[in-house]
Tab-separated table of C-alpha atoms and ligand atoms in Angstrom:
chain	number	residue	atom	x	y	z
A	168	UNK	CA	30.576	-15.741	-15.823
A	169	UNK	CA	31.312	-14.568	-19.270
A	170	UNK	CA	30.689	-10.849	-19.369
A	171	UNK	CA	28.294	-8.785	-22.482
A	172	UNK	CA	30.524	-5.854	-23.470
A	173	UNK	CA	27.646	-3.494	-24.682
A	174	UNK	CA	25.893	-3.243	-20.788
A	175	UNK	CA	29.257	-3.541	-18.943
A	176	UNK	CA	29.624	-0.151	-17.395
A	177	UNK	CA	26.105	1.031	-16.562
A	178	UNK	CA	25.685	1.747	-13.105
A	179	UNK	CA	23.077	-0.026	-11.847
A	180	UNK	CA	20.815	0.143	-8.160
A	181	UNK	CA	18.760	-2.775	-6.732
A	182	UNK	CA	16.360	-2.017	-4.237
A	183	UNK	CA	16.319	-4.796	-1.605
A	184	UNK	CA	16.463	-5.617	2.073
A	185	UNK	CA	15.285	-8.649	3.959
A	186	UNK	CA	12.871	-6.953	6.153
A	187	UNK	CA	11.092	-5.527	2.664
A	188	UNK	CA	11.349	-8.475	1.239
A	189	UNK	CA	9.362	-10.261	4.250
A	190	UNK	CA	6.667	-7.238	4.339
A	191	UNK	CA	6.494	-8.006	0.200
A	192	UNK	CA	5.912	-11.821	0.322
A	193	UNK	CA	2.684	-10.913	3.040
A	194	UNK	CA	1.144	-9.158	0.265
A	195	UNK	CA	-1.928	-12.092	-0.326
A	196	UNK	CA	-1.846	-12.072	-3.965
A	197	UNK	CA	2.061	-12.910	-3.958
A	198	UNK	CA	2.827	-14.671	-0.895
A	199	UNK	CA	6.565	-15.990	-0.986
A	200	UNK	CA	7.282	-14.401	-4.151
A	201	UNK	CA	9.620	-11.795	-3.045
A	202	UNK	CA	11.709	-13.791	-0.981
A	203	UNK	CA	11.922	-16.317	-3.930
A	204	UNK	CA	13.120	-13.704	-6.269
A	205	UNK	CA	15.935	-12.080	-4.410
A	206	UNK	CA	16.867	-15.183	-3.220
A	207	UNK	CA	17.631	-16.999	-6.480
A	208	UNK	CA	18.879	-13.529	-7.801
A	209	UNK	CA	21.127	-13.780	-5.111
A	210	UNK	CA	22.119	-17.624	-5.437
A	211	UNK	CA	22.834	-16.754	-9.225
A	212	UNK	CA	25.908	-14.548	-7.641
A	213	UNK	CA	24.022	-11.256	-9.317
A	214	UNK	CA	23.987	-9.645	-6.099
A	215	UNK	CA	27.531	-9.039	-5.608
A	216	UNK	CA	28.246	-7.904	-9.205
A	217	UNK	CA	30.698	-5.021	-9.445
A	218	UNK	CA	28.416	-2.771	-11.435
A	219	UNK	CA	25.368	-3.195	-8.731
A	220	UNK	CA	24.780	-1.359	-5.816
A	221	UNK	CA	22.425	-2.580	-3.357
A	222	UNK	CA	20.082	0.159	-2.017
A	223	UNK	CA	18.063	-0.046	0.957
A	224	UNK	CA	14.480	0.441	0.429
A	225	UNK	CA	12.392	3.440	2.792
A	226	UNK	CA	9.089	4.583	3.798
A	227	UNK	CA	7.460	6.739	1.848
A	228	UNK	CA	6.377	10.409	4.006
A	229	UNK	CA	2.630	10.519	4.188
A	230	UNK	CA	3.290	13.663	2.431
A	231	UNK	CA	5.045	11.938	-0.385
A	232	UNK	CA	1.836	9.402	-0.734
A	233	UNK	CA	-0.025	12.163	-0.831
A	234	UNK	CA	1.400	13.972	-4.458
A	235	UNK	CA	-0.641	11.497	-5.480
A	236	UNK	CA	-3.122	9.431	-3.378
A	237	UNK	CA	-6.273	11.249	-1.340
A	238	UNK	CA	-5.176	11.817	2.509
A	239	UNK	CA	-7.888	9.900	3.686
A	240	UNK	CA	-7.412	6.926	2.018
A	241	UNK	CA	-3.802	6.973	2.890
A	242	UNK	CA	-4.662	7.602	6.947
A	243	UNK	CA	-7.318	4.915	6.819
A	244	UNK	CA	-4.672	2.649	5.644
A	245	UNK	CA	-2.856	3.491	8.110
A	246	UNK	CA	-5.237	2.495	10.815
A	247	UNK	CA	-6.710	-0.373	8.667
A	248	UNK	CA	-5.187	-3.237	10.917
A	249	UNK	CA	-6.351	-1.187	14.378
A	250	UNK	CA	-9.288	-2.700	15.819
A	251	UNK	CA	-9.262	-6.005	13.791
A	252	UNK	CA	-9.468	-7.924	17.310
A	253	UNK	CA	-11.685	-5.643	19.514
A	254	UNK	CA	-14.044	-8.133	21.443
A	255	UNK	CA	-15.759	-5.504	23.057
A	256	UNK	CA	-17.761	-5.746	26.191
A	257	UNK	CA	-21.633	-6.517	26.501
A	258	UNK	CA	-22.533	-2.849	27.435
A	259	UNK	CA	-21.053	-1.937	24.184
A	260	UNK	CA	-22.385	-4.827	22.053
A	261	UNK	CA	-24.460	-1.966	19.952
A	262	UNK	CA	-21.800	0.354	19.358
A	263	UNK	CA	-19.331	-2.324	18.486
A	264	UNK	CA	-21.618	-2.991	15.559
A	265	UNK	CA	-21.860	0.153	14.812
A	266	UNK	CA	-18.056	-0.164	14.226
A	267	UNK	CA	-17.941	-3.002	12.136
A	268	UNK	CA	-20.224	-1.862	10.081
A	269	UNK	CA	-19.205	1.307	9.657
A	270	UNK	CA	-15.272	-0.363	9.208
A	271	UNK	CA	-16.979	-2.934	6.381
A	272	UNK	CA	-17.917	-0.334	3.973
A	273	UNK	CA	-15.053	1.762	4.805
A	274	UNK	CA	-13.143	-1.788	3.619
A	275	UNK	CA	-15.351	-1.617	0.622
A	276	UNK	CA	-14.890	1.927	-0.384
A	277	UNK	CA	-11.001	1.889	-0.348
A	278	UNK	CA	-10.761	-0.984	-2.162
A	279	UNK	CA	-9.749	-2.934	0.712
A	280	UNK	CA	-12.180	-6.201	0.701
A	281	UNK	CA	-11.736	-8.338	-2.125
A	282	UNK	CA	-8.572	-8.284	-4.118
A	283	UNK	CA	-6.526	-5.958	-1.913
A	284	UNK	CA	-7.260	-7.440	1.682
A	285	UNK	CA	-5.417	-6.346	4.588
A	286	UNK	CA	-2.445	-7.990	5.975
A	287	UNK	CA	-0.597	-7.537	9.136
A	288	UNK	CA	2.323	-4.937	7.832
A	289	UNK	CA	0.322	-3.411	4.816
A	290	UNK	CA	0.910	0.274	6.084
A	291	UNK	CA	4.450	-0.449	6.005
A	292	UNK	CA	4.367	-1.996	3.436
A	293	UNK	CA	2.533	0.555	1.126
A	294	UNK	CA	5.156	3.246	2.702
A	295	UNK	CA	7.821	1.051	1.396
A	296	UNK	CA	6.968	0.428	-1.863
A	297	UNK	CA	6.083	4.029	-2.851
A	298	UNK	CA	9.251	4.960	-1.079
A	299	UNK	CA	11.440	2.667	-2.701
A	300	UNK	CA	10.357	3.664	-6.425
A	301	UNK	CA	10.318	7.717	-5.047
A	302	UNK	CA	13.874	6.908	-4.407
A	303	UNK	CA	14.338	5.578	-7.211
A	304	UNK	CA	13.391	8.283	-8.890
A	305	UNK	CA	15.611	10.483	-6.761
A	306	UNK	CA	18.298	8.569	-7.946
A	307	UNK	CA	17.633	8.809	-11.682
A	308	UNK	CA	17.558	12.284	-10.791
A	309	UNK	CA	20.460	12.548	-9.434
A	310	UNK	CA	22.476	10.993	-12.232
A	311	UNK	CA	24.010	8.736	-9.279
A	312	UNK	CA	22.989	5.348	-11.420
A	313	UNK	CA	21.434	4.869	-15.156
A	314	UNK	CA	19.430	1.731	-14.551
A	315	UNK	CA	17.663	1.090	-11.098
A	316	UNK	CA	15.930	-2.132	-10.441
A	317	UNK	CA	12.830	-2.310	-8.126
A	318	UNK	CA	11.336	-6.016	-8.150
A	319	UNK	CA	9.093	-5.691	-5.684
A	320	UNK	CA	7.682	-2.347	-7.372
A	321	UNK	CA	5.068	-2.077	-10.289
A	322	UNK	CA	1.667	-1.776	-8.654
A	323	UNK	CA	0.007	-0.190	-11.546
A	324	UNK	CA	-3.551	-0.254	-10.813
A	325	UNK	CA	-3.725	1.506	-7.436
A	326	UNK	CA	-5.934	4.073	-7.860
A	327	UNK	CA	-5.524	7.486	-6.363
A	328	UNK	CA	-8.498	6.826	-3.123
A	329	UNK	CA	-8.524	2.904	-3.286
A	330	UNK	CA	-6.440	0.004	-3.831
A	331	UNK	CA	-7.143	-1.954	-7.341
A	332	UNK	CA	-5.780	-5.351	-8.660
A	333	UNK	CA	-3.494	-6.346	-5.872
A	334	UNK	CA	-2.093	-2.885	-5.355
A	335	UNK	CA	-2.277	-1.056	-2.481
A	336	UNK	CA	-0.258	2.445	-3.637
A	337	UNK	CA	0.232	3.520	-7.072
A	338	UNK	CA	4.512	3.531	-6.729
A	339	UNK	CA	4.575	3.927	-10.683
A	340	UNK	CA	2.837	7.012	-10.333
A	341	UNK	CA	4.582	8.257	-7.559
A	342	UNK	CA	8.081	7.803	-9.417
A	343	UNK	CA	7.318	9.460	-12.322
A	344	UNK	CA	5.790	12.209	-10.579
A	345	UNK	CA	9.466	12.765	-8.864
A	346	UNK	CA	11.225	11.701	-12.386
A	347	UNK	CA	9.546	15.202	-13.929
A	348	UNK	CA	11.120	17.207	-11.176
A	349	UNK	CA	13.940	16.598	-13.808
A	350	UNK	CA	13.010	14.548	-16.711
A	351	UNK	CA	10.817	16.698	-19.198
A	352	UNK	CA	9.617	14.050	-20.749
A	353	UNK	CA	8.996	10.710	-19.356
A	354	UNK	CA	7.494	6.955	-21.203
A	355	UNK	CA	6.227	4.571	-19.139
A	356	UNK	CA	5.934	1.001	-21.380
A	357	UNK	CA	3.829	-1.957	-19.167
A	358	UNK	CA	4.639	-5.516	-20.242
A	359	UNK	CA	1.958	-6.694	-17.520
A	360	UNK	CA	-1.047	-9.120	-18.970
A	361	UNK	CA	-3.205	-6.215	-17.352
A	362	UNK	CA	-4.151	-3.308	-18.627
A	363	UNK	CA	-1.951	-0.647	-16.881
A	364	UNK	CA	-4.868	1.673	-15.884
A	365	UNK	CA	-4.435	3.125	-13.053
A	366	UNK	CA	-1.659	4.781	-14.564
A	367	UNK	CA	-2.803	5.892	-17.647
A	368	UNK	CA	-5.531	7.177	-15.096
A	369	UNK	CA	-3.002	9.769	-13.512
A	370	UNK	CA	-1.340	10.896	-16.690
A	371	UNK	CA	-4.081	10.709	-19.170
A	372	UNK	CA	-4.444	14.640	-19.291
A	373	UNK	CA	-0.560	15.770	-19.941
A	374	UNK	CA	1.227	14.840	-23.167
A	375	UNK	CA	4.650	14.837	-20.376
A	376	UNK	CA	4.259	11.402	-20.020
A	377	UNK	CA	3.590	8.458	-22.913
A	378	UNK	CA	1.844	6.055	-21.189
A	379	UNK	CA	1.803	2.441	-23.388
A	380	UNK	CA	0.052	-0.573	-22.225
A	381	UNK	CA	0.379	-3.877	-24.042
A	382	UNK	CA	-2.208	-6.247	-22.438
A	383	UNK	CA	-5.076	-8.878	-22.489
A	384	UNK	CA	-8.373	-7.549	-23.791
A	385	UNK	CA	-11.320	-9.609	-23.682
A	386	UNK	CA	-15.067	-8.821	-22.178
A	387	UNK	CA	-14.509	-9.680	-18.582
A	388	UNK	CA	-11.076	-9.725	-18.423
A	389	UNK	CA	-9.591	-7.251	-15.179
A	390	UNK	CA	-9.071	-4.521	-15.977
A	391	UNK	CA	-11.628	-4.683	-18.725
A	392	UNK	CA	-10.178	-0.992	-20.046
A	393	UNK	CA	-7.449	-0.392	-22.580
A	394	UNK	CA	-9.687	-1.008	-25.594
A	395	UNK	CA	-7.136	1.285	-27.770
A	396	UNK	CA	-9.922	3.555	-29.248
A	397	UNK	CA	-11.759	4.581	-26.343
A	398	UNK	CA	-9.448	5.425	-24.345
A	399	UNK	CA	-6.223	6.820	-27.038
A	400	UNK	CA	-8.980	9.813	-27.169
A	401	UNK	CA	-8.345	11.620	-24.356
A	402	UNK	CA	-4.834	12.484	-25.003
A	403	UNK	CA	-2.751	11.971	-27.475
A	404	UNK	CA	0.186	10.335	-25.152
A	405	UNK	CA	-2.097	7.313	-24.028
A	406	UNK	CA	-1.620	3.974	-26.139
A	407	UNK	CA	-2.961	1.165	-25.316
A	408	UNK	CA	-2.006	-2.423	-27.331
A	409	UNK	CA	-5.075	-4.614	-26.515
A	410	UNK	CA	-4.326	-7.994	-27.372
A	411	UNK	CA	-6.061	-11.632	-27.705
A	412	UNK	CA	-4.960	-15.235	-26.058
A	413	UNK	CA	-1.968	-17.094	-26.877
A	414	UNK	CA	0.846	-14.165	-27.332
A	415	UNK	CA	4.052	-15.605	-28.382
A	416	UNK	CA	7.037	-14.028	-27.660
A	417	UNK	CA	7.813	-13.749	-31.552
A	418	UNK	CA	4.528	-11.811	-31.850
A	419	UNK	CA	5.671	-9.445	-28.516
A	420	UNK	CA	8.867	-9.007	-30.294
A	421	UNK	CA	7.412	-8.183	-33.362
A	422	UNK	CA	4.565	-5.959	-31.974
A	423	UNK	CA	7.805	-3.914	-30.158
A	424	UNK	CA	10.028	-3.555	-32.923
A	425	UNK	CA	7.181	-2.709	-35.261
A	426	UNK	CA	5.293	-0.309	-32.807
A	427	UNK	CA	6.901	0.233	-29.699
A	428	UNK	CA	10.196	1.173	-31.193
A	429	UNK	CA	8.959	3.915	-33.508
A	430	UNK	CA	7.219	5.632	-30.742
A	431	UNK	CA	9.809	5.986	-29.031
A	432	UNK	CA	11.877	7.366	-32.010
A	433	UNK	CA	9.090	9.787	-32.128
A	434	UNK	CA	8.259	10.640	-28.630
A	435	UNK	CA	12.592	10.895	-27.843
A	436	UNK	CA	11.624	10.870	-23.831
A	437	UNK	CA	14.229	11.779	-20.899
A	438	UNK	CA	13.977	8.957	-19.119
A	439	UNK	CA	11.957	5.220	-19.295
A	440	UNK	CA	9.916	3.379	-16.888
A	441	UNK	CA	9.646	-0.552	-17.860
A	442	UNK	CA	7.109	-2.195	-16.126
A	443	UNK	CA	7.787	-5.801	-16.293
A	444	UNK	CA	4.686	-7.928	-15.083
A	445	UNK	CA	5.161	-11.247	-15.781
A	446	UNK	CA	1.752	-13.036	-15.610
A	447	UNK	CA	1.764	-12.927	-19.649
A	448	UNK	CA	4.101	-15.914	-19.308
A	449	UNK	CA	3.188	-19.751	-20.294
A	450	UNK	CA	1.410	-21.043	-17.221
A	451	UNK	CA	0.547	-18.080	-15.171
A	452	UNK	CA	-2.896	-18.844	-13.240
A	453	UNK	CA	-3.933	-15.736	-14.081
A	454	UNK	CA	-2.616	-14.660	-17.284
A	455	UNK	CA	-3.707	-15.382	-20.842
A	456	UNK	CA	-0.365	-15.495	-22.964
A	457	UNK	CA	2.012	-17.867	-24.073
A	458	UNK	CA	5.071	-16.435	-23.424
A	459	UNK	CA	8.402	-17.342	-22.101
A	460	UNK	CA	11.322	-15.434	-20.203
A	461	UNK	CA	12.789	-14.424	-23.982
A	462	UNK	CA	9.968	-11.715	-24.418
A	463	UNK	CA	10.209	-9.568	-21.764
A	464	UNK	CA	14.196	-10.355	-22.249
A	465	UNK	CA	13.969	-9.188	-26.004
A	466	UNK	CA	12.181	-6.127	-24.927
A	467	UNK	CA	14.265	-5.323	-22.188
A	468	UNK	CA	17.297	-5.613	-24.410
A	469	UNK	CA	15.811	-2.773	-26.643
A	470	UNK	CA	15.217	-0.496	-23.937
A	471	UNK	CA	18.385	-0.896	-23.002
A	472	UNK	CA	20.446	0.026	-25.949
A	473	UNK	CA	17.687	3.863	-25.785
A	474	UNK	CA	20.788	4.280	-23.254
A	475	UNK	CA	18.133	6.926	-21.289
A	476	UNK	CA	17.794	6.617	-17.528
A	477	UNK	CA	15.844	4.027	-16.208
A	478	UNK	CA	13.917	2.464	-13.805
A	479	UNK	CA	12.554	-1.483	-14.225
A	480	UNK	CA	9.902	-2.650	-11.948
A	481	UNK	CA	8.469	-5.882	-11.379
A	482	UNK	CA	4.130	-5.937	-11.063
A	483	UNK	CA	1.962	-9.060	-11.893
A	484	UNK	CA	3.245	-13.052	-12.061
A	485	UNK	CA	1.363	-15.371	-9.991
A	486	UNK	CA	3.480	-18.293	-10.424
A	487	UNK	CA	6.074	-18.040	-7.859
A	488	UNK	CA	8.815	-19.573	-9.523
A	489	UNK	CA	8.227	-18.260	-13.047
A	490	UNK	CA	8.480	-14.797	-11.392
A	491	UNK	CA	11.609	-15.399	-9.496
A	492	UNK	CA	13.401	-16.915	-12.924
A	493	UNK	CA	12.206	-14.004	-14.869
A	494	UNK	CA	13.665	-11.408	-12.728
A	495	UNK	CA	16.868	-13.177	-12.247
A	496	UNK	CA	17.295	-13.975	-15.849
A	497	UNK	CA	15.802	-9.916	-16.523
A	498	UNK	CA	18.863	-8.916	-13.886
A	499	UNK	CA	21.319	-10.794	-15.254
A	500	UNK	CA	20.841	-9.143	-19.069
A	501	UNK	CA	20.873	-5.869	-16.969
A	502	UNK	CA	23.989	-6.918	-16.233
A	503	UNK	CA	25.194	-7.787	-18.572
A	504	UNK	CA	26.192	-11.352	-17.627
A	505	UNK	CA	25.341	-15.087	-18.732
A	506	UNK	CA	24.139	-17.165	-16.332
A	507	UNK	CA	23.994	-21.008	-16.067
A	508	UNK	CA	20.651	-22.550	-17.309
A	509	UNK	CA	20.911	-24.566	-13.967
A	510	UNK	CA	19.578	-22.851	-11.116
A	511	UNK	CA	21.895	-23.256	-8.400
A	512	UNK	CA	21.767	-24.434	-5.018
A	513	UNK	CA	19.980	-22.331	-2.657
A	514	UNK	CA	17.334	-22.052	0.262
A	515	UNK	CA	13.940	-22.497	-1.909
A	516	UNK	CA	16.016	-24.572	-4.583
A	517	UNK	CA	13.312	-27.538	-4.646
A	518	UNK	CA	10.632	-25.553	-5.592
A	519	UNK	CA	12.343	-25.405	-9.055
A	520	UNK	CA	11.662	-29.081	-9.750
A	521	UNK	CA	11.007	-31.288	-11.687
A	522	UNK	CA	13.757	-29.855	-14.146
A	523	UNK	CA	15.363	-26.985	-12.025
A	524	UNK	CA	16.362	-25.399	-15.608
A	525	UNK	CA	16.166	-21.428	-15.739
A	526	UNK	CA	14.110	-21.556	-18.947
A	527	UNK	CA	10.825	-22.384	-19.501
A	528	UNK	CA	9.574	-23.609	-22.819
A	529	UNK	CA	6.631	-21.861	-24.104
A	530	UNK	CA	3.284	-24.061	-24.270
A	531	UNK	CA	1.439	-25.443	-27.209
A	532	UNK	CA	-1.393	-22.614	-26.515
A	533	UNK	CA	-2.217	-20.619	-29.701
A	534	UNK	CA	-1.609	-17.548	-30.759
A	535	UNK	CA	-5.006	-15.774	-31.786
A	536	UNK	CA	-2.860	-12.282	-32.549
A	537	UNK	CA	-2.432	-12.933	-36.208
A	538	UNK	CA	-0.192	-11.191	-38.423
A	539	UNK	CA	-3.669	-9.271	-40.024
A	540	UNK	CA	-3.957	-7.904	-36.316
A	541	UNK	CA	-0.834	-7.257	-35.719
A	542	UNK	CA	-0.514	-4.961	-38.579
A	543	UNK	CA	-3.460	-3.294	-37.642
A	544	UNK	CA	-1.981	-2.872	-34.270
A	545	UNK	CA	0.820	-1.327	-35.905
A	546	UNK	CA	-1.161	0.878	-38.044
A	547	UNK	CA	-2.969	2.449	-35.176
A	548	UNK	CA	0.296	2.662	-33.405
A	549	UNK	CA	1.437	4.815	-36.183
A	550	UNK	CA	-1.308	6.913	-36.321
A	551	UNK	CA	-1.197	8.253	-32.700
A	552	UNK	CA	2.583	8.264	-33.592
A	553	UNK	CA	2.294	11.039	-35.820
A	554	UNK	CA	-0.136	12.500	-33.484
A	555	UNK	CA	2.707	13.094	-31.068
A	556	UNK	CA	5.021	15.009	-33.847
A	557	UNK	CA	2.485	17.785	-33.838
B	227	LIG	ZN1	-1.192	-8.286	-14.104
């Protein structure tokens, strides 16, 4: 594998084991997908690079869960798979009613029906993926690695006393809440189609961390927030980049040269959370955009070279396969290394067909983000821009 001098000698942690990967392919919104990711990561011989370290995930402490999420919705998840099978007996026919009722809208009020349903492991699982981003947090922290890589992390719209979206715990939250133990100054970017809201949520009073969200905006589109003038009031250090259907990755790249870029310039953070959702890509179920692997890779790249500590996390991308050749082509410019357009040989190496290529072309969907409203998006940019400086 030819090697990229300019990202040879950052130290960089992935956050992996096969047990977390099992509990993170249950998760009903992304079943197989984390298997499929590590394992082509893996086949593409990115796992035993010299510059990676392989760190085990953990459970998060209830204690740890709860810097940020309410103590009863974190103990009710915790007992939300008890009971599931309770047949009861016919004296207790009324009461066991009185249960299920009682265990419906308790369902309801976390957040725990529709979207977010529970699956056998989701306590563990929510421990592990707050844990895992805690951790690495602590890591940043600790100076022990510049770049740490969390796949299977990203769920930005838990909300602090329900699950949202197909997240269970907020771990964004949670990390950068142990990333200002240290870091003064923190900016959270989310590449996710979504609006990321149930972060901006969290920091949306405190100019200590930049939260920017380029998304999908449309009237009844999830989240259905992230208008960029309703909510860029609050504080200055929300942004939010709504955009329309059809992004290209030349607009994306654009928008973050243009935009992104300056803000940072002008923010000049301590340390950078990427959230790398990938359902803005050409053929995601779910998603609106027309993008390929080349946008998030071009923004990526720029982060990169701001040489501050970060940490990368995955969050949406409904097609399995898409997701898994994102992240291994995302890993690989981590890196630093090229890696064959063929994907090689491996365990789930059919699912890849017809063309079992790493690339994906984009489609022939439109862009509706002109270049008029794309330089508006840059001039309101600007403007909360020079909000910051003051
Ligand atoms: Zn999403």
């Amino acid at each position: 594998m030819a090697r990229i001098s300019s990202h040879a000698t950052r130290r960089i942690a992935y956050i992996y084991s096969e047990e977390y990967a099992e509990l993170a392919s249950r998760l009903p919104s992304n079943v197989g997908r984390s298997k499929k990711i590590h394992a082509l990561v893996d086949a593409y011989g990115l796992l035993r690079a010299a510059d990676l370290t392989i760190i085990s995930p953990r459970q998060a402490t209830i204690r740890e869960l709860c810097r940020y999420h309410s103590r009863d919705y974190i103990e009710f998840l915790r007992g939300a798979e008890d009971g599931e099978s309770s047949s009861g007996d016919d004296d207790n026919v009324i009461n066991d009613d009185d249960h299920a009722d009682s265990k419906e809208d308790q369902l309801e009020k976390y957040g725990l029906r529709y979207d977010c349903t529970v699956f056998e492991g989701i306590a563990k699982y929510a421990e592990m993926v707050g844990g895992s981003s805690i951790e690495a947090a602590m890591l940043l922290n600790d100076d022990a690695f510049d770049v740490v890589i969390h796949w299977d992390g990203g769920r930005h719209h838990a909300k602090k006393d329900m699950a949202a979206g197909f997240c269970i715990v907020n771990d964004i939250v949670l990390s950068i809440m142990e990333l200002q133990k240290i870091h003064k100054k923190v900016i959270y970017i989310d590449l996710d189609v979504h609006h990321g809201d149930g972060v901006e949520n969290a920091f949306q009073f405190t100019d200590r961390v930049l939260t920017v969200s380029l998304h999908h905006f449309a009237d009844g589109f999830y989240p259905g927030t992230g208008s960029g003038t309703a909510t860029s009031m609050k504080t200055k250090a929300v942004v939010n980049v709504p955009l329309k259907s059809g992004l290209s990755t030349s607009t994306l790249v654009r928008i973050f040269d243009e935009a992104i870029e300056p803000l940072y310039s002008t923010y000049i953070p301590d340390a950078v959370v990427l959230q790398c959702g990938v359902d803005g890509m050409t053929g995601d179920p779910l998603g609106k955009w027309n993008l390929s692997m080349k946008g998030y890779g071009e923004c990526l790249k720029r982060v990169l070279t701001w040489k501050k500590p970060l940490m990368i996390l995955g969050g949406g991308g409904y097609k399995t396969t898409s997701a898994a050749r994102c992240y291994a082509y995302l890993t690989s410019l981590v890196l630093g290394k090229e890696i064959p357009e063929e994907i090689p040989e491996h365990e789930y190496f059919e699912d890849f067909k017809p063309d079992f290529m790493l690339h994906i072309d984009a489609g022939m969907q439109a862009d509706e983000n002109t270049d008029a409203y794309v330089d508006d998006i840059r001039k309101l940019v600007a403007k909360q821009s020079q909000a910051l400086q003051i």
